């Protein structure tokens, strides 16, 4: 009975298809243009977002880092008088410099980082002074993670009433008005680099302009990234400044013969040709079909964090080819259904809806937080493209989620692993102990008299002491993970070569103080080695190291010399 119903339905469908075939073809052509535009709009919006997201994430990371330095500087310098006192000023500047050194090299595209004071409040700086007050670290080569100290620009040496000199130091005038600014790409003659700069002002509590700090990015590295990752044969990326001039385009000359960036006045609108030759696709106004070098192209733009816009241009033929094939599939289905009748109809319906069902199931899983789906499709129609596009989007979300997860395991002050990462490491070591595979030692360290430092010298000095202990522990146990598990408490888990040399390394650590460029700090430490005959879990090793550390701390407080 079920099969009979299927045959009847198939025969009815076949007859209906014969009658509707003519009108169906006409309707298909009638809606072709609207469907094509919707498809192109969605595709280009997805491509623009996909290709620009990495660049935008880098800009956001730079803004967050520099804004953190601004907050630290403004808390360290509450008034213009505070920057005139070299002792307190230099200590705060060193803290800012150390934080930059710790994080700048890990931030994509970073070329230079700098901090400069307003010389109007420093009587010893005149127009003839060779450099300003602050620091300026330059990374000469993007392939080498090394920063060199350069002279700080003395803005008093420039005449702001001179248009030519003002153009060179215009950023200082803009930032002194209280603006966080992204500068347009430019060539820096002092460092011979093509740069993209983010800079912010430093103000006192009385809103006095005390100085500025910022980060320069390798513009050439950004341009190189724009040329990678394309999935089309005829495509390119470009960048537009806030005033709609072209910052980079493969057909616009933005470099001179020596490779120096040269600002130009070419407008994005000029690349789109005459107004009458353009067609706006969609409602956003950012997707345009236009003629360029005797070829129809589709262009899409998307705003970036630094007020520039990222753009992508693709040959229209590449976008429409797959869509054209997909458009004529219904007409082919009409003919097949007419010939094959019920069996063919059932087969086509089943094949047509199976990937959509799989895609719907995948959407449900993603909505429930499961990003481990693996959708694959060899289809070349729009369903296959939709499946692959959705799979790519989930992959990007999975990567972003992993990156966010990684941040959850990193200590913000010191850059080492945090308490969450330590808990995972403990679980791993306990499994190794259970399996008879454990081989490690625990080294504890914490700052002595941190409360006294915080109360007497300020939390900036306390943070400096914490970072100092961390850097020392990382330097000595360079091949082992280091964790910050409390305010001033650190744990290193010696493994591999550090475990083999643990006694010698610990002996080099146990001096009860360390000295950086300007300060001496005291800390206590303890070490315990895993002994399978004694230790049933990680906690027992940790307790022995902790007890030893607090015994050392107790003796230091009593004025006794720490035992060898």
Coordinates of C-alpha atoms in Angstrom, one line a residue:
X1 CA 0.0 0.0 0.0
X2 CA 2.9 2.3 0.9
X3 CA 4.6 1.6 -2.4
X4 CA 1.4 2.1 -4.3
X5 CA 0.9 5.5 -2.7
X6 CA 4.5 6.4 -3.7
X7 CA 3.8 5.5 -7.3
X8 CA 0.6 7.5 -7.4
X9 CA 2.3 10.5 -5.8
X10 CA 5.2 10.1 -8.3
X11 CA 2.8 10.0 -11.3
X12 CA 0.9 12.9 -10.0
X13 CA 4.1 14.8 -9.4
X14 CA 5.3 13.8 -12.9
X15 CA 2.2 15.1 -14.5
X16 CA 2.3 18.3 -12.5
X17 CA 5.9 18.7 -13.4
X18 CA 5.1 18.4 -17.1
X19 CA 2.4 21.1 -16.8
X20 CA 4.5 23.3 -14.6
X21 CA 7.8 22.8 -16.4
X22 CA 7.3 25.8 -18.8
X23 CA 6.1 28.1 -16.0
X24 CA 8.8 26.8 -13.7
X25 CA 11.5 27.7 -16.1
X26 CA 10.0 31.1 -16.6
X27 CA 9.8 31.7 -12.8
X28 CA 13.3 30.4 -12.3
X29 CA 14.6 33.0 -14.8
X30 CA 12.4 35.7 -13.2
X31 CA 13.8 35.2 -9.7
X32 CA 17.3 34.5 -11.0
X33 CA 18.6 38.1 -10.5
X34 CA 17.3 38.5 -6.9
X35 CA 18.6 35.1 -5.8
X36 CA 22.0 35.8 -7.4
X37 CA 22.3 39.2 -5.7
X38 CA 21.3 37.7 -2.3
X39 CA 23.9 34.9 -2.8
X40 CA 26.6 37.4 -3.8
X41 CA 25.8 39.7 -0.9
X42 CA 26.0 36.9 1.7
X43 CA 29.1 35.4 0.1
X44 CA 31.0 38.7 0.0
X45 CA 30.0 39.7 3.5
X46 CA 31.3 36.4 4.8
X47 CA 34.6 36.7 2.8
X48 CA 35.2 40.2 4.0
X49 CA 34.6 39.2 7.7
X50 CA 36.6 36.0 7.3
X51 CA 39.7 37.6 5.7
X52 CA 39.7 40.7 8.0
X53 CA 39.1 39.1 11.4
X54 CA 42.7 38.1 12.0
X55 CA 43.9 41.7 11.2
X56 CA 41.2 43.2 13.3
X57 CA 42.0 40.9 16.2
X58 CA 45.6 42.2 16.0
X59 CA 44.5 45.8 16.1
X60 CA 42.3 45.1 19.1
X61 CA 45.2 43.4 21.0
X62 CA 47.4 46.5 20.3
X63 CA 44.7 48.8 21.6
X64 CA 44.2 46.8 24.8
X65 CA 47.9 46.6 25.5
X66 CA 48.5 50.4 25.0
X67 CA 45.4 51.3 26.9
X68 CA 46.6 49.2 29.8
X69 CA 49.9 51.1 29.7
X70 CA 48.0 54.4 29.7
X71 CA 46.1 53.4 32.9
X72 CA 49.3 52.3 34.6
X73 CA 51.1 55.6 33.7
X74 CA 48.2 57.8 34.8
X75 CA 48.0 56.0 38.1
X76 CA 51.8 56.5 38.5
X77 CA 51.9 60.2 37.6
X78 CA 49.0 62.0 39.2
X79 CA 50.4 65.5 38.5
X80 CA 53.0 67.3 36.5
X81 CA 55.2 67.6 39.6
X82 CA 55.4 63.8 39.8
X83 CA 57.2 63.6 36.4
X84 CA 59.8 66.1 37.5
X85 CA 61.1 63.8 40.3
X86 CA 63.5 61.5 38.6
X87 CA 63.6 58.8 41.2
X88 CA 59.9 58.0 41.3
X89 CA 59.5 58.8 37.7
X90 CA 62.2 56.4 36.5
X91 CA 60.9 53.6 38.7
X92 CA 57.4 53.9 37.1
X93 CA 58.8 54.2 33.6
X94 CA 60.8 51.0 34.2
X95 CA 57.7 49.2 35.2
X96 CA 55.9 50.3 32.0
X97 CA 58.9 49.4 29.9
X98 CA 59.2 45.9 31.5
X99 CA 55.5 45.2 30.8
X100 CA 55.9 46.3 27.2
X101 CA 59.0 44.0 26.9
X102 CA 57.0 41.1 28.4
X103 CA 54.0 41.4 26.1
X104 CA 55.0 43.3 22.9
X105 CA 57.0 40.5 21.3
X106 CA 53.9 38.2 21.7
X107 CA 51.6 40.6 19.8
X108 CA 51.3 40.2 16.1
X109 CA 52.9 42.8 13.8
X110 CA 54.5 44.8 16.6
X111 CA 57.6 46.7 15.4
X112 CA 58.3 49.3 18.1
X113 CA 57.0 50.4 21.5
X114 CA 57.6 53.7 23.2
X115 CA 56.8 56.2 26.0
X116 CA 57.7 59.9 26.0
X117 CA 57.1 62.7 28.4
X118 CA 55.8 66.2 27.5
X119 CA 59.0 68.3 27.6
X120 CA 57.1 71.4 28.5
X121 CA 57.1 70.2 32.1
X122 CA 60.8 69.2 32.1
X123 CA 63.0 72.3 32.3
X124 CA 66.2 70.5 31.3
X125 CA 64.8 69.7 27.8
X126 CA 65.3 72.5 25.3
X127 CA 65.0 72.6 21.5
X128 CA 68.7 71.9 21.4
X129 CA 68.5 68.8 23.6
X130 CA 69.4 65.7 21.5
X131 CA 66.5 63.5 22.8
X132 CA 63.4 63.5 24.9
X133 CA 62.6 61.7 28.2
X134 CA 61.2 58.2 28.2
X135 CA 62.1 55.1 26.1
X136 CA 61.9 54.0 22.5
X137 CA 62.5 50.3 21.6
X138 CA 62.8 49.3 17.9
X139 CA 62.5 45.9 16.3
X140 CA 64.6 46.3 13.2
X141 CA 63.6 43.0 11.6
X142 CA 60.2 41.3 11.8
X143 CA 61.9 37.9 11.5
X144 CA 64.0 38.5 14.7
X145 CA 62.3 38.9 18.1
X146 CA 64.9 41.5 19.3
X147 CA 64.2 45.1 20.3
X148 CA 66.9 47.7 20.4
X149 CA 66.9 51.0 22.4
X150 CA 66.7 54.2 20.2
X151 CA 66.8 57.9 21.1
X152 CA 63.4 59.3 22.3
X153 CA 62.1 62.0 19.9
X154 CA 62.4 65.6 21.4
X155 CA 59.2 67.3 20.2
X156 CA 60.6 70.6 21.3
X157 CA 63.1 70.3 18.4
X158 CA 60.3 70.8 15.9
X159 CA 58.6 74.1 15.1
X160 CA 54.8 73.3 15.2
X161 CA 54.1 76.6 13.3
X162 CA 56.2 75.3 10.3
X163 CA 53.8 73.2 8.1
X164 CA 56.5 70.9 7.0
X165 CA 57.8 70.2 10.5
X166 CA 54.2 70.0 11.8
X167 CA 53.4 67.3 9.3
X168 CA 56.2 65.2 10.8
X169 CA 55.1 65.6 14.4
X170 CA 51.4 66.2 13.7
X171 CA 50.5 63.2 15.9
X172 CA 51.8 65.0 19.0
X173 CA 49.4 67.9 18.4
X174 CA 46.5 65.5 17.9
X175 CA 47.2 63.3 20.9
X176 CA 47.8 66.4 23.2
X177 CA 44.1 67.3 22.6
X178 CA 43.1 64.0 24.4
X179 CA 42.6 61.7 21.4
X180 CA 43.5 58.1 21.2
X181 CA 44.6 57.9 17.6
X182 CA 45.4 55.4 14.9
X183 CA 47.8 57.1 12.4
X184 CA 47.6 56.4 8.7
X185 CA 50.4 54.3 7.2
X186 CA 53.7 56.3 6.9
X187 CA 57.5 56.0 6.5
X188 CA 59.5 56.7 9.6
X189 CA 62.9 58.2 8.6
X190 CA 64.4 57.7 12.1
X191 CA 64.0 53.9 11.9
X192 CA 63.7 53.5 8.1
X193 CA 60.4 51.5 8.6
X194 CA 56.9 51.7 7.1
X195 CA 54.6 51.9 10.1
X196 CA 51.0 51.9 11.3
X197 CA 50.8 53.5 14.7
X198 CA 48.4 53.6 17.7
X199 CA 49.1 56.2 20.3
X200 CA 47.3 57.5 23.4
X201 CA 47.8 60.6 25.7
X202 CA 48.8 60.5 29.3
X203 CA 47.0 63.1 31.5
X204 CA 47.3 64.1 35.1
X205 CA 44.4 64.2 37.5
X206 CA 44.2 67.9 36.7
X207 CA 44.0 67.1 33.0
X208 CA 47.6 68.2 32.3
X209 CA 49.1 66.6 29.2
X210 CA 52.0 64.7 30.6
X211 CA 53.1 62.7 27.6
X212 CA 52.1 59.8 25.3
X213 CA 52.8 56.1 24.7
X214 CA 52.1 53.8 21.8
X215 CA 53.0 50.9 19.5
X216 CA 54.1 50.9 15.9
X217 CA 53.2 48.0 13.6
X218 CA 55.1 46.7 10.6
X219 CA 52.8 47.9 7.7
X220 CA 54.7 45.8 5.2
X221 CA 53.9 42.6 7.2
X222 CA 50.2 43.6 7.2
X223 CA 50.3 44.1 3.4
X224 CA 52.0 40.7 3.0
X225 CA 49.2 39.1 5.1
X226 CA 46.6 40.7 2.8
X227 CA 48.1 38.7 -0.2
X228 CA 47.7 35.3 1.5
X229 CA 44.8 32.9 1.9
X230 CA 42.7 33.7 -1.1
X231 CA 40.3 30.9 -2.3
X232 CA 39.7 32.5 -5.8
X233 CA 41.9 32.7 -8.9
X234 CA 41.1 36.4 -9.6
X235 CA 40.9 38.3 -6.4
X236 CA 42.8 40.8 -4.2
X237 CA 42.5 42.6 -0.9
X238 CA 43.0 46.3 -0.2
X239 CA 43.0 48.9 2.6
X240 CA 41.2 52.2 2.7
X241 CA 41.9 55.1 5.1
X242 CA 39.2 56.8 7.1
X243 CA 39.0 59.6 4.5
X244 CA 38.4 57.0 1.8
X245 CA 41.9 57.4 0.2
X246 CA 43.6 54.1 -0.7
X247 CA 46.1 53.0 1.9
X248 CA 47.0 49.8 -0.1
X249 CA 45.9 48.4 -3.4
X250 CA 47.9 46.1 -5.7
X251 CA 47.4 48.5 -8.6
X252 CA 48.1 51.7 -6.7
X253 CA 51.8 52.8 -6.2
X254 CA 52.2 53.3 -2.5
X255 CA 55.9 52.7 -2.3
X256 CA 58.8 54.6 -3.9
X257 CA 61.7 52.9 -5.6
X258 CA 63.5 52.5 -2.3
X259 CA 60.5 50.7 -0.7
X260 CA 59.4 53.7 1.4
X261 CA 55.7 54.2 1.9
X262 CA 54.4 57.3 0.1
X263 CA 51.0 58.7 1.0
X264 CA 48.8 59.2 -2.0
X265 CA 45.5 60.9 -2.8
X266 CA 43.8 58.1 -4.8
X267 CA 40.2 57.7 -3.7
X268 CA 38.5 54.3 -3.4
X269 CA 35.6 55.6 -5.5
X270 CA 38.1 56.2 -8.4
X271 CA 38.8 52.4 -8.5
X272 CA 35.1 51.7 -9.0
X273 CA 34.8 53.7 -12.2
X274 CA 32.0 56.0 -13.2
X275 CA 29.0 56.2 -11.0
X276 CA 26.7 55.1 -13.8
X277 CA 28.7 51.9 -14.3
X278 CA 28.2 50.7 -10.7
X279 CA 25.5 48.6 -9.1
X280 CA 24.9 48.5 -5.3
X281 CA 24.1 45.0 -4.1
X282 CA 22.2 44.6 -0.9
X283 CA 21.1 47.2 1.7
X284 CA 24.4 47.9 3.4
X285 CA 25.9 49.9 0.5
X286 CA 29.3 48.3 1.0
X287 CA 29.0 45.7 -1.8
X288 CA 29.4 47.0 -5.3
X289 CA 29.4 45.5 -8.7
X290 CA 31.6 47.6 -11.1
X291 CA 33.8 47.4 -14.2
X292 CA 37.5 47.4 -13.9
X293 CA 40.0 46.9 -16.7
X294 CA 37.2 45.5 -19.0
X295 CA 36.1 43.0 -16.4
X296 CA 33.0 42.9 -14.1
X297 CA 34.1 42.6 -10.4
X298 CA 32.4 42.5 -7.0
X299 CA 33.9 44.6 -4.2
X300 CA 33.0 44.4 -0.5
X301 CA 34.4 46.5 2.4
X302 CA 34.2 46.1 6.2
X303 CA 35.3 48.6 9.0
X304 CA 38.3 47.8 11.1
X305 CA 39.2 48.7 14.7
X306 CA 41.8 51.3 13.6
X307 CA 39.2 53.3 11.5
X308 CA 40.5 51.9 8.3
X309 CA 38.4 49.6 6.1
X310 CA 39.4 46.2 4.7
X311 CA 38.2 45.5 1.2
X312 CA 38.1 42.4 -1.1
X313 CA 37.5 42.4 -4.9
X314 CA 36.6 39.2 -6.7
X315 CA 35.9 38.6 -10.4
X316 CA 32.1 38.4 -10.8
X317 CA 32.3 35.3 -13.0
X318 CA 33.9 33.3 -10.2
X319 CA 31.1 34.2 -7.8
X320 CA 28.3 33.5 -10.3
X321 CA 29.5 30.3 -11.9
X322 CA 28.5 28.0 -9.1
X323 CA 25.3 29.9 -8.6
X324 CA 24.4 29.5 -12.3
X325 CA 24.8 25.8 -12.0
X326 CA 22.7 25.7 -8.9
X327 CA 20.0 27.8 -10.5
X328 CA 19.5 25.3 -13.3
X329 CA 19.4 22.2 -11.0
X330 CA 15.5 22.6 -10.5
X331 CA 15.0 22.5 -14.3
X332 CA 17.1 19.4 -14.5
X333 CA 15.1 17.9 -11.7
X334 CA 11.8 18.5 -13.6
X335 CA 13.1 16.4 -16.5
X336 CA 14.5 13.7 -14.3
X337 CA 11.2 13.4 -12.3
X338 CA 9.2 13.2 -15.5
X339 CA 11.3 10.3 -16.8
X340 CA 12.1 8.4 -13.6
X341 CA 8.6 9.1 -12.0
X342 CA 8.2 8.1 -8.4
X343 CA 11.6 6.3 -7.9
X344 CA 13.5 9.2 -9.3
X345 CA 11.4 11.7 -7.3
X346 CA 12.0 9.8 -4.1
X347 CA 15.8 9.6 -4.8
X348 CA 16.2 13.2 -5.6
X349 CA 14.2 14.4 -2.5
X350 CA 16.2 12.1 -0.3
X351 CA 19.5 13.2 -1.7
X352 CA 18.4 16.9 -1.6
X353 CA 17.3 16.9 2.0
X354 CA 20.0 14.6 3.5
X355 CA 22.8 17.3 3.6
X356 CA 20.3 19.9 4.9
X357 CA 19.3 17.5 7.7
X358 CA 23.0 17.0 8.5
X359 CA 23.6 20.7 8.5
X360 CA 20.5 21.3 10.7
X361 CA 21.8 18.7 13.2
X362 CA 25.2 20.4 13.1
X363 CA 23.6 23.8 13.8
X364 CA 21.8 22.3 16.9
X365 CA 25.1 20.9 18.2
X366 CA 26.9 24.2 17.8
X367 CA 24.0 26.0 19.6
X368 CA 24.4 23.5 22.4
X369 CA 28.2 24.4 22.6
X370 CA 29.6 21.4 20.7
X371 CA 32.2 22.7 18.3
X372 CA 33.7 19.3 17.5
X373 CA 31.5 18.7 14.4
X374 CA 33.2 17.6 11.2
X375 CA 31.0 18.4 8.2
X376 CA 32.5 17.3 4.8
X377 CA 30.8 17.6 1.4
X378 CA 32.1 16.9 -2.1
X379 CA 29.0 18.5 -3.7
X380 CA 29.8 21.4 -6.0
X381 CA 26.4 23.0 -5.7
X382 CA 25.3 25.7 -3.3
X383 CA 24.4 23.1 -0.6
X384 CA 28.0 21.9 -0.8
X385 CA 29.3 25.4 -0.6
X386 CA 27.0 26.2 2.3
X387 CA 28.2 23.1 4.1
X388 CA 31.8 23.9 3.6
X389 CA 31.3 27.5 4.5
X390 CA 29.5 26.6 7.7
X391 CA 32.2 24.1 8.5
X392 CA 34.8 26.8 8.0
X393 CA 32.9 29.2 10.2
X394 CA 32.7 26.6 13.0
X395 CA 36.4 26.0 12.6
X396 CA 37.1 29.7 13.0
X397 CA 34.8 29.8 16.1
X398 CA 36.6 26.7 17.5
X399 CA 40.0 28.4 17.0
X400 CA 38.7 31.6 18.7
X401 CA 37.3 29.7 21.6
X402 CA 40.7 27.9 22.0
X403 CA 42.5 31.2 22.0
X404 CA 40.1 32.5 24.6
X405 CA 40.6 29.4 26.6
X406 CA 44.4 29.9 26.4
X407 CA 44.0 33.4 28.0
X408 CA 42.2 31.8 30.9
X409 CA 45.4 29.9 31.7
X410 CA 47.8 32.9 31.6
X411 CA 48.6 35.3 34.5
X412 CA 48.0 38.8 33.4
X413 CA 50.7 40.5 35.5
X414 CA 53.7 38.1 34.8
X415 CA 52.7 36.3 31.6
X416 CA 53.4 32.9 33.2
X417 CA 50.8 30.1 33.7
X418 CA 48.1 30.8 36.3
X419 CA 46.3 28.9 39.0
X420 CA 43.9 27.3 36.5
X421 CA 46.9 25.9 34.5
X422 CA 48.5 24.7 37.7
X423 CA 45.4 22.7 38.6
X424 CA 45.5 20.9 35.2
X425 CA 49.2 20.2 35.6
X426 CA 48.5 18.7 39.1
X427 CA 45.9 16.4 37.6
X428 CA 48.4 15.3 34.9
X429 CA 51.1 14.6 37.5
X430 CA 48.7 12.7 39.7
X431 CA 47.9 10.4 36.7
X432 CA 51.6 9.9 36.1
X433 CA 52.1 9.1 39.7
X434 CA 49.3 6.5 39.5
X435 CA 50.8 5.0 36.4
X436 CA 54.3 4.9 37.9
X437 CA 55.7 7.4 35.3
X438 CA 56.2 10.5 37.5
X439 CA 59.6 12.2 37.7
X440 CA 59.6 15.8 38.9
X441 CA 60.5 18.2 41.7
X442 CA 58.5 21.1 43.1
X443 CA 60.1 24.5 43.8
X444 CA 58.2 27.1 45.8
X445 CA 59.1 30.8 45.9
X446 CA 57.4 33.9 47.3
X447 CA 58.3 37.5 48.0
X448 CA 59.3 38.5 51.5
X449 CA 57.6 41.5 53.1
X450 CA 55.3 42.2 50.1
X451 CA 52.8 44.0 52.3
X452 CA 55.6 46.2 53.6
X453 CA 56.6 47.1 50.0
X454 CA 53.0 47.8 49.0
X455 CA 52.3 49.9 52.0
X456 CA 55.6 51.8 52.0
X457 CA 56.5 52.1 48.3
X458 CA 53.2 51.5 46.5
X459 CA 51.6 48.6 44.6
X460 CA 53.7 49.4 41.5
X461 CA 56.8 48.4 43.5
X462 CA 55.0 45.4 44.8
X463 CA 54.1 44.3 41.3
X464 CA 57.7 44.9 40.3
X465 CA 58.9 42.6 43.1
X466 CA 56.4 39.9 42.0
X467 CA 57.6 40.1 38.4
X468 CA 61.2 40.1 39.5
X469 CA 60.7 36.8 41.5
X470 CA 58.9 35.4 38.5
X471 CA 61.6 36.3 36.0
X472 CA 64.3 34.9 38.3
X473 CA 62.5 31.6 38.7
X474 CA 61.8 31.4 35.0
X475 CA 65.5 32.2 34.2
X476 CA 66.8 29.5 36.6
X477 CA 64.3 26.8 35.6
X478 CA 64.2 27.7 32.0
X479 CA 63.0 24.3 30.7
X480 CA 60.2 23.9 33.2
X481 CA 56.7 25.3 33.6
X482 CA 56.3 28.2 36.1
X483 CA 52.9 29.0 37.7
X484 CA 51.7 32.0 39.8
X485 CA 49.3 30.3 42.3
X486 CA 48.8 33.2 44.7
X487 CA 49.4 36.9 45.0
X488 CA 53.2 36.6 45.5
X489 CA 53.5 32.8 45.5
X490 CA 55.1 30.9 42.5
X491 CA 55.6 27.2 41.8
X492 CA 58.1 25.7 39.3
X493 CA 57.8 22.0 38.4
X494 CA 61.2 20.8 37.4
X495 CA 61.1 18.3 34.6
X496 CA 63.5 17.0 31.9
X497 CA 67.0 18.5 32.1
X498 CA 66.0 20.9 34.9
X499 CA 65.0 17.8 37.0
X500 CA 68.3 16.2 36.3
X501 CA 70.2 19.4 37.4
X502 CA 67.6 20.4 40.1
X503 CA 70.1 20.6 43.0
X504 CA 72.6 22.8 41.1
X505 CA 69.8 25.0 39.7
X506 CA 68.1 25.3 43.2
X507 CA 71.5 26.3 44.8
X508 CA 71.7 29.1 42.2
X509 CA 68.2 30.3 43.2
X510 CA 68.4 30.2 47.0
X511 CA 70.2 33.5 47.5
X512 CA 67.6 35.3 49.6
X513 CA 67.5 38.4 47.5
X514 CA 67.9 39.5 43.9
X515 CA 68.7 42.8 42.3
X516 CA 67.4 44.3 39.1
X517 CA 68.6 47.6 37.6
X518 CA 67.4 49.8 40.5
X519 CA 66.1 47.7 43.4
X520 CA 66.9 44.8 45.6
X521 CA 64.1 42.3 46.7
X522 CA 64.1 39.4 49.2
X523 CA 62.3 36.2 48.7
X524 CA 62.0 32.7 50.2
X525 CA 62.1 29.3 48.5
X526 CA 61.8 25.6 49.1
X527 CA 62.2 22.5 47.0
X528 CA 61.0 18.9 47.3
X529 CA 61.6 15.9 45.0
X530 CA 58.9 13.3 44.2
X531 CA 59.8 10.1 46.0
X532 CA 57.5 7.1 45.0
X533 CA 58.2 5.4 48.3
X534 CA 56.9 8.3 50.2
X535 CA 54.6 10.4 48.0
X536 CA 51.2 9.1 47.0
X537 CA 50.1 12.2 45.2
X538 CA 51.3 15.7 44.1
X539 CA 50.0 17.3 47.3
X540 CA 52.5 15.6 49.5
X541 CA 55.5 16.8 47.4
X542 CA 53.9 20.3 47.4
X543 CA 53.5 20.4 51.2
X544 CA 57.1 19.4 51.7
X545 CA 58.3 22.2 49.4
X546 CA 55.9 24.7 51.0
X547 CA 57.0 23.7 54.6
X548 CA 60.7 24.2 53.6
X549 CA 59.9 27.6 52.0
X550 CA 58.1 28.8 55.1
X551 CA 60.9 27.5 57.4
X552 CA 63.3 29.6 55.3
X553 CA 60.9 32.6 55.5
X554 CA 60.7 32.2 59.3
X555 CA 64.4 32.1 59.7
X556 CA 64.8 35.2 57.5
X557 CA 62.3 37.1 59.7
X558 CA 64.2 36.0 62.8
X559 CA 67.4 37.4 61.3
X560 CA 69.1 34.1 60.9
X561 CA 71.2 33.1 57.9
X562 CA 69.5 30.6 55.6
X563 CA 71.2 27.2 55.8
X564 CA 73.3 26.0 52.8

